[in-house]
PDB file of C-alpha atoms and ligand atoms in Angstrom:
ATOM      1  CA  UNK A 108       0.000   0.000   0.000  1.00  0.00           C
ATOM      2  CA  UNK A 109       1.105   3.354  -0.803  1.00  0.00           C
ATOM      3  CA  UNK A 110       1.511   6.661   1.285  1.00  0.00           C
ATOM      4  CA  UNK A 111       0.239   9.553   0.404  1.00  0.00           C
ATOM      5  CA  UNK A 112       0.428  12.928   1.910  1.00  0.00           C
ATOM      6  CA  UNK A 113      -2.114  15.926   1.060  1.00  0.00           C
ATOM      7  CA  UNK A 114      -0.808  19.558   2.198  1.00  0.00           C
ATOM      8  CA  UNK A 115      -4.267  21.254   2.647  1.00  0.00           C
ATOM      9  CA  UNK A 116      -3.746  25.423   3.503  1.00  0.00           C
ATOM     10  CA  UNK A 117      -7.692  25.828   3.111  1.00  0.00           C
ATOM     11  CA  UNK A 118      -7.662  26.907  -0.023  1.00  0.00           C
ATOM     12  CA  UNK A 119      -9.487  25.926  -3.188  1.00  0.00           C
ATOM     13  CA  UNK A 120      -6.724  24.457  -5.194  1.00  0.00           C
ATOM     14  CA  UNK A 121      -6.035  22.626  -1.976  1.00  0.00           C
ATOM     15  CA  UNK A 122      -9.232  21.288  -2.402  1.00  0.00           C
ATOM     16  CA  UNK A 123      -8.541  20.346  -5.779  1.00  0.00           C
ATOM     17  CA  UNK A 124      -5.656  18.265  -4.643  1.00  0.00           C
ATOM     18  CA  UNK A 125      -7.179  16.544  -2.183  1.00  0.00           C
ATOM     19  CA  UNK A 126     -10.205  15.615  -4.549  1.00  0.00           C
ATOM     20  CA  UNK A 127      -7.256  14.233  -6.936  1.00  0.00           C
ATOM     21  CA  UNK A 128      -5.276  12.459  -3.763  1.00  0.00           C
ATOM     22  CA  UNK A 129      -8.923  10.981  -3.155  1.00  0.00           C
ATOM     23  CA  UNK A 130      -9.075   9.474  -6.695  1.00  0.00           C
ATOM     24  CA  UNK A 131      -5.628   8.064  -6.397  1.00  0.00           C
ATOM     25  CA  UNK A 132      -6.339   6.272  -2.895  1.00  0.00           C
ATOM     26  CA  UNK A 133      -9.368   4.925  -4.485  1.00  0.00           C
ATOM     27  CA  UNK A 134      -7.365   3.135  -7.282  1.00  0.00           C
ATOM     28  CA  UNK A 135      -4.682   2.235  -5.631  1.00  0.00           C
ATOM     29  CA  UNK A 136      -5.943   1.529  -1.964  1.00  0.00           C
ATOM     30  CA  UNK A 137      -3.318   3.851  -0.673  1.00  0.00           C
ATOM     31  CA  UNK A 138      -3.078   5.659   2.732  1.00  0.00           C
ATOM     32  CA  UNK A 139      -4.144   9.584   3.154  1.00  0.00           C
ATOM     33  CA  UNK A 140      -2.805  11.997   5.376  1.00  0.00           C
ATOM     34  CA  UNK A 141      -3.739  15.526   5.387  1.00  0.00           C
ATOM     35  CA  UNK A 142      -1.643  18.030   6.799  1.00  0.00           C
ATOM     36  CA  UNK A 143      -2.088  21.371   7.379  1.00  0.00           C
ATOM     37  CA  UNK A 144       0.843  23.475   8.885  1.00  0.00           C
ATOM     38  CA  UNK A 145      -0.209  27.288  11.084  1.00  0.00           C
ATOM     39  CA  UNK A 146       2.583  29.441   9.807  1.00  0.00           C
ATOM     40  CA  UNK A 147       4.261  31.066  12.600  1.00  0.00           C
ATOM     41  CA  UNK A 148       4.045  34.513  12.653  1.00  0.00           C
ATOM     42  CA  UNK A 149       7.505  36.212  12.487  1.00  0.00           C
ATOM     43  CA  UNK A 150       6.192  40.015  11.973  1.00  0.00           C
ATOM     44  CA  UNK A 151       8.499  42.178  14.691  1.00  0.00           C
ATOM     45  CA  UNK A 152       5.927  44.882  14.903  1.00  0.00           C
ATOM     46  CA  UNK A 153       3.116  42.810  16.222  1.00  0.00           C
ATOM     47  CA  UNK A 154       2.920  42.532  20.233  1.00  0.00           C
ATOM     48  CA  UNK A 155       2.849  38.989  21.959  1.00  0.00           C
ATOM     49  CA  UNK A 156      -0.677  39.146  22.533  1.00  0.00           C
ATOM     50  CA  UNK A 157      -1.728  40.224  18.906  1.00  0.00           C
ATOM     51  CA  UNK A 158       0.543  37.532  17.503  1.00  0.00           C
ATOM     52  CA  UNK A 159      -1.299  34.731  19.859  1.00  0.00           C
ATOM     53  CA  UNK A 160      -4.526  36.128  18.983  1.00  0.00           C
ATOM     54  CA  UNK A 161      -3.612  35.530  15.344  1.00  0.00           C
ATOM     55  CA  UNK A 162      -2.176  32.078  16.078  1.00  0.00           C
ATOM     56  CA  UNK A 163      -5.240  31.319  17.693  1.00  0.00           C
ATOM     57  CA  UNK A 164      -7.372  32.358  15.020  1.00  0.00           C
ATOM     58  CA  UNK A 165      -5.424  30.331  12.380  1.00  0.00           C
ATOM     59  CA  UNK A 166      -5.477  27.333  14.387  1.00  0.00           C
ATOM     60  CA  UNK A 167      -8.984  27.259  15.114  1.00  0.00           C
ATOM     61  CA  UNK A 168      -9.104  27.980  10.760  1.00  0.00           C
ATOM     62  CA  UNK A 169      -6.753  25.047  10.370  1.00  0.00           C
ATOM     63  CA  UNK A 170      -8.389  22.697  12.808  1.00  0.00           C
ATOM     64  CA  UNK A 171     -11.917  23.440  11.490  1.00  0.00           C
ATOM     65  CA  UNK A 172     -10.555  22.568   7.878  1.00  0.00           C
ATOM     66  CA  UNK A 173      -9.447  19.470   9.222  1.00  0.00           C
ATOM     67  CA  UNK A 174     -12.589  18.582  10.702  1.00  0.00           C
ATOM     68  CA  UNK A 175     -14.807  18.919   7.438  1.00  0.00           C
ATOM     69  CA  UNK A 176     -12.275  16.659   5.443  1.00  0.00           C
ATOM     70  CA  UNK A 177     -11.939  14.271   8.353  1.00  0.00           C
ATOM     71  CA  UNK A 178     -16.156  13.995   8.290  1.00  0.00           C
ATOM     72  CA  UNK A 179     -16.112  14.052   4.457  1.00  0.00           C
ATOM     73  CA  UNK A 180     -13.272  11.017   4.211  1.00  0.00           C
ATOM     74  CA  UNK A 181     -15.108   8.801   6.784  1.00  0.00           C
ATOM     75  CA  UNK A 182     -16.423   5.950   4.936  1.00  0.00           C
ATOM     76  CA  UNK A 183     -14.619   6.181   2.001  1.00  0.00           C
ATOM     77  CA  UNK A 184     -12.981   2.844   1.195  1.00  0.00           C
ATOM     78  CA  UNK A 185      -9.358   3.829   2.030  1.00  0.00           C
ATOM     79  CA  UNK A 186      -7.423   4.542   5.419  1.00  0.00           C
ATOM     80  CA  UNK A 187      -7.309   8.522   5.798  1.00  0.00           C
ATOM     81  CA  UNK A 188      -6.507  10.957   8.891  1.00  0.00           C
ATOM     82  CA  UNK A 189      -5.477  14.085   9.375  1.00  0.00           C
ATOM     83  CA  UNK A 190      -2.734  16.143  10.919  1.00  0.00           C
ATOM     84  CA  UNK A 191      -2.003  20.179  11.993  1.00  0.00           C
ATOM     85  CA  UNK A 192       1.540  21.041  12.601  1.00  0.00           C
ATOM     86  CA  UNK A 193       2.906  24.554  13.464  1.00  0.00           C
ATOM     87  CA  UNK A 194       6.022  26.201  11.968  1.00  0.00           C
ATOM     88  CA  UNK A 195       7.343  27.078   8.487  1.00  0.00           C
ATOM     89  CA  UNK A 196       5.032  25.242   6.314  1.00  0.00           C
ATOM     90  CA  UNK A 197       7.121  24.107   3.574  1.00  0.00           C
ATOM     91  CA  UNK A 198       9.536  22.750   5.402  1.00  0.00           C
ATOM     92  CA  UNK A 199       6.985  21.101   8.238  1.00  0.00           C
ATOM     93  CA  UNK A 200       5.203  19.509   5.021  1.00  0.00           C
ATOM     94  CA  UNK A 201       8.924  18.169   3.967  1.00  0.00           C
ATOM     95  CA  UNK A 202       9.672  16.911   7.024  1.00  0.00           C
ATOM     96  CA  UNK A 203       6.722  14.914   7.730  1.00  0.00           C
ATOM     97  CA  UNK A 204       6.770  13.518   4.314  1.00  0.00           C
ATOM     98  CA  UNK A 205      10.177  12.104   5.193  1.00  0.00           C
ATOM     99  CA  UNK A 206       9.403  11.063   8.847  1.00  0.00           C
ATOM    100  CA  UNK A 207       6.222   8.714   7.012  1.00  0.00           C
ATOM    101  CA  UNK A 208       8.151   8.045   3.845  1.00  0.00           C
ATOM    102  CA  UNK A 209       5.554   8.884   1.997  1.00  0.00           C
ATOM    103  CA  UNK A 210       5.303   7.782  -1.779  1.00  0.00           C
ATOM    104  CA  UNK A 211       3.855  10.817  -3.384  1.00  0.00           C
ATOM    105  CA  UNK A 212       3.399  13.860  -2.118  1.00  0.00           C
ATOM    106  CA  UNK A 213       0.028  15.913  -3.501  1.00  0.00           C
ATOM    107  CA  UNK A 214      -0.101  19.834  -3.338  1.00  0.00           C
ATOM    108  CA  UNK A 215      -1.886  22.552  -5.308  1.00  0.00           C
ATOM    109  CA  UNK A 216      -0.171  24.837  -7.307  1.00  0.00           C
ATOM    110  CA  UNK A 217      -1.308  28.320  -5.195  1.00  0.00           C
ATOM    111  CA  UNK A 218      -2.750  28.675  -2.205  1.00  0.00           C
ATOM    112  CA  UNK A 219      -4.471  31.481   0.018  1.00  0.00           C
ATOM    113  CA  UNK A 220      -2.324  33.920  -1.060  1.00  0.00           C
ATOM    114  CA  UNK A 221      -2.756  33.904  -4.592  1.00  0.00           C
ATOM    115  CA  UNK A 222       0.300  35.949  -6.332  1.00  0.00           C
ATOM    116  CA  UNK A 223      -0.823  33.908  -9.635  1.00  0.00           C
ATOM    117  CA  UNK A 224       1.948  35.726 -11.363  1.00  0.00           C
ATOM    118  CA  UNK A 225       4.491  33.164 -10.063  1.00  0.00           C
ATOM    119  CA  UNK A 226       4.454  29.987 -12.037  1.00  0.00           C
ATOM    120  CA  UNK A 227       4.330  27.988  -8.078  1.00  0.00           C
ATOM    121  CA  UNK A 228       3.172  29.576  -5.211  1.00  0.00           C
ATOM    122  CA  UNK A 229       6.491  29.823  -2.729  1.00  0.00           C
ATOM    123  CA  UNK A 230       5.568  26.894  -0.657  1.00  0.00           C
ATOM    124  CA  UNK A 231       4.825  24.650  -3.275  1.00  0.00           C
ATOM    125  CA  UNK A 232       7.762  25.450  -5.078  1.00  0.00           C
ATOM    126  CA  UNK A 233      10.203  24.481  -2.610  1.00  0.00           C
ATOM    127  CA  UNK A 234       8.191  21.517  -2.236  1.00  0.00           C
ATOM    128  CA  UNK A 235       9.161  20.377  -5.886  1.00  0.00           C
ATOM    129  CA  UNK A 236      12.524  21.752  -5.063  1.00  0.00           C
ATOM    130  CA  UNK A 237      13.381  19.875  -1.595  1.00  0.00           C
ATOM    131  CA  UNK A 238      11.147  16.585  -1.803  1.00  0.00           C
ATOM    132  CA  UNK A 239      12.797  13.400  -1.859  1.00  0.00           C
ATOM    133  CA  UNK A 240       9.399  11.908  -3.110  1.00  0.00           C
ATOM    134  CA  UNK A 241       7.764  12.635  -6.090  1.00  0.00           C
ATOM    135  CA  UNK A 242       5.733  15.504  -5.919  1.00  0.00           C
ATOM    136  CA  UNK A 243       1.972  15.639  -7.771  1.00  0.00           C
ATOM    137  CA  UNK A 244       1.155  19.848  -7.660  1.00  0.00           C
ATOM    138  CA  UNK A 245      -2.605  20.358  -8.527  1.00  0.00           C
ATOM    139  CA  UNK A 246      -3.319  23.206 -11.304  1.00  0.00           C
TER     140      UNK A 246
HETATM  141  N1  LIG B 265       0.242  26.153   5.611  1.00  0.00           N
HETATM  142  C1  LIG B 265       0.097  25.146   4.743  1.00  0.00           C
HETATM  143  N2  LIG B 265      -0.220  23.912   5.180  1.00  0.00           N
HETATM  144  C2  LIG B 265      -0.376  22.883   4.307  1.00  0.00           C
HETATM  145  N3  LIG B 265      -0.232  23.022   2.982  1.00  0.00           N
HETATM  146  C3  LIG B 265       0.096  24.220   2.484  1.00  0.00           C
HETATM  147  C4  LIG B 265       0.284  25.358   3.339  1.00  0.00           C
HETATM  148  N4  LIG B 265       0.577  26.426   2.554  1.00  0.00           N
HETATM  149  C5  LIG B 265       0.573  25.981   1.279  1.00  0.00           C
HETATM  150  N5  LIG B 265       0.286  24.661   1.224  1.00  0.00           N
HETATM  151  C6  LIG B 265       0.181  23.813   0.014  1.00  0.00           C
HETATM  152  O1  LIG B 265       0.890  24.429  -1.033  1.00  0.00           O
HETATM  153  C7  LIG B 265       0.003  24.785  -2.102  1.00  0.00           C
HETATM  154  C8  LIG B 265       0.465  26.068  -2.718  1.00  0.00           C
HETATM  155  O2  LIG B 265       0.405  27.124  -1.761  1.00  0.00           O
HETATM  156  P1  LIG B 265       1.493  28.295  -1.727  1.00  0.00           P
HETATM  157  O3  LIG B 265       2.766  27.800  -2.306  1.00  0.00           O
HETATM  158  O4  LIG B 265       1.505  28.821  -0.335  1.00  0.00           O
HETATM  159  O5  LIG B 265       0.879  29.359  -2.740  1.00  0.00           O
HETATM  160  P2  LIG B 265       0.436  30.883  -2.489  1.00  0.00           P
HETATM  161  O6  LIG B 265       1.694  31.662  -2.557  1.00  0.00           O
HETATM  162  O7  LIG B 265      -0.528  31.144  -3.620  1.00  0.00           O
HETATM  163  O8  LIG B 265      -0.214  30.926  -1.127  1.00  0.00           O
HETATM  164  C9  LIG B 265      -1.394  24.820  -1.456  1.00  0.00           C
HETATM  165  O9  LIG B 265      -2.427  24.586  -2.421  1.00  0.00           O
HETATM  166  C10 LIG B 265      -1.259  23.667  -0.464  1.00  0.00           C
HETATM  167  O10 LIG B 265      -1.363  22.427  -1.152  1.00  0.00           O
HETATM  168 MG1  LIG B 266       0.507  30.271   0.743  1.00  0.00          MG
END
């Protein structure tokens, strides 16, 4: 059986992904995991308490995410969970995919922040950069 990790920010192309992953694991009876990583917030003029009011905020987003894919992957024919992880995302998302030695690794190709300008959004790119794995990116 094959591994296959989903990084999920929230966004629509996200979405996408994950719809593809879901295909994929249907095929080939692989594993899901979802992850979604809170960016830590690194902005100097922001006071502690604003910064863990943000945090908070985007980990509440990131956990209720989690919760309508977990709900929406129960009883789908494949083994599936899902994960949140705090720090820089690319590099969380690279980490686990190497701590589970994941086969594939599924992304989309922007995220939340949209600069469609850029061929790859920044953390996807470094995900095609830095995998190990071989890297599916969702367009
Ligand atoms: N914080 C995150 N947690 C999990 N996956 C992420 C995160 N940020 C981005 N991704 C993944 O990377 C893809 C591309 O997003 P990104 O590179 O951040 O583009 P953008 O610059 O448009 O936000 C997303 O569709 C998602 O699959
Ligand atoms: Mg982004």
């Amino acid at each position: 059986m094959t591994k296959i990790l989903v990084a999920h920010d929230g966004s629509k192309l996200a979405d996408k992904a994950l719809k593809k992953a879901v295909e994929i694991a249907a095929k080939f009876d692989s594993s899901l995991t979802i992850l979604s990583v809170v960016p830590e917030l690194y902005l100097t003029e922001l006071s502690d308490i604003d910064r863990q009011r943000i945090m908070n905020i985007l980990t509440e987003e990131s956990k209720a995410a989690m919760e309508r894919i977990r709900i929406s992957l129960s009883g789908k024919p494949f083994e599936s969970k899902t994960i949140i992880r705090q720090g820089p995302p690319a590099e969380k998302i690279l980490e686990t995919a190497q701590k589970m030695k994941v086969d594939l690794i599924v992304t989309g190709s922007h995220g939340r922040h949209g600069a469609k300008k850029f061929l790859l959004g920044s953390v996807s790119s470094k995900i095609v950069d830095y995998a190990t794995c071989p890297v599916l990116v969702i367009k």
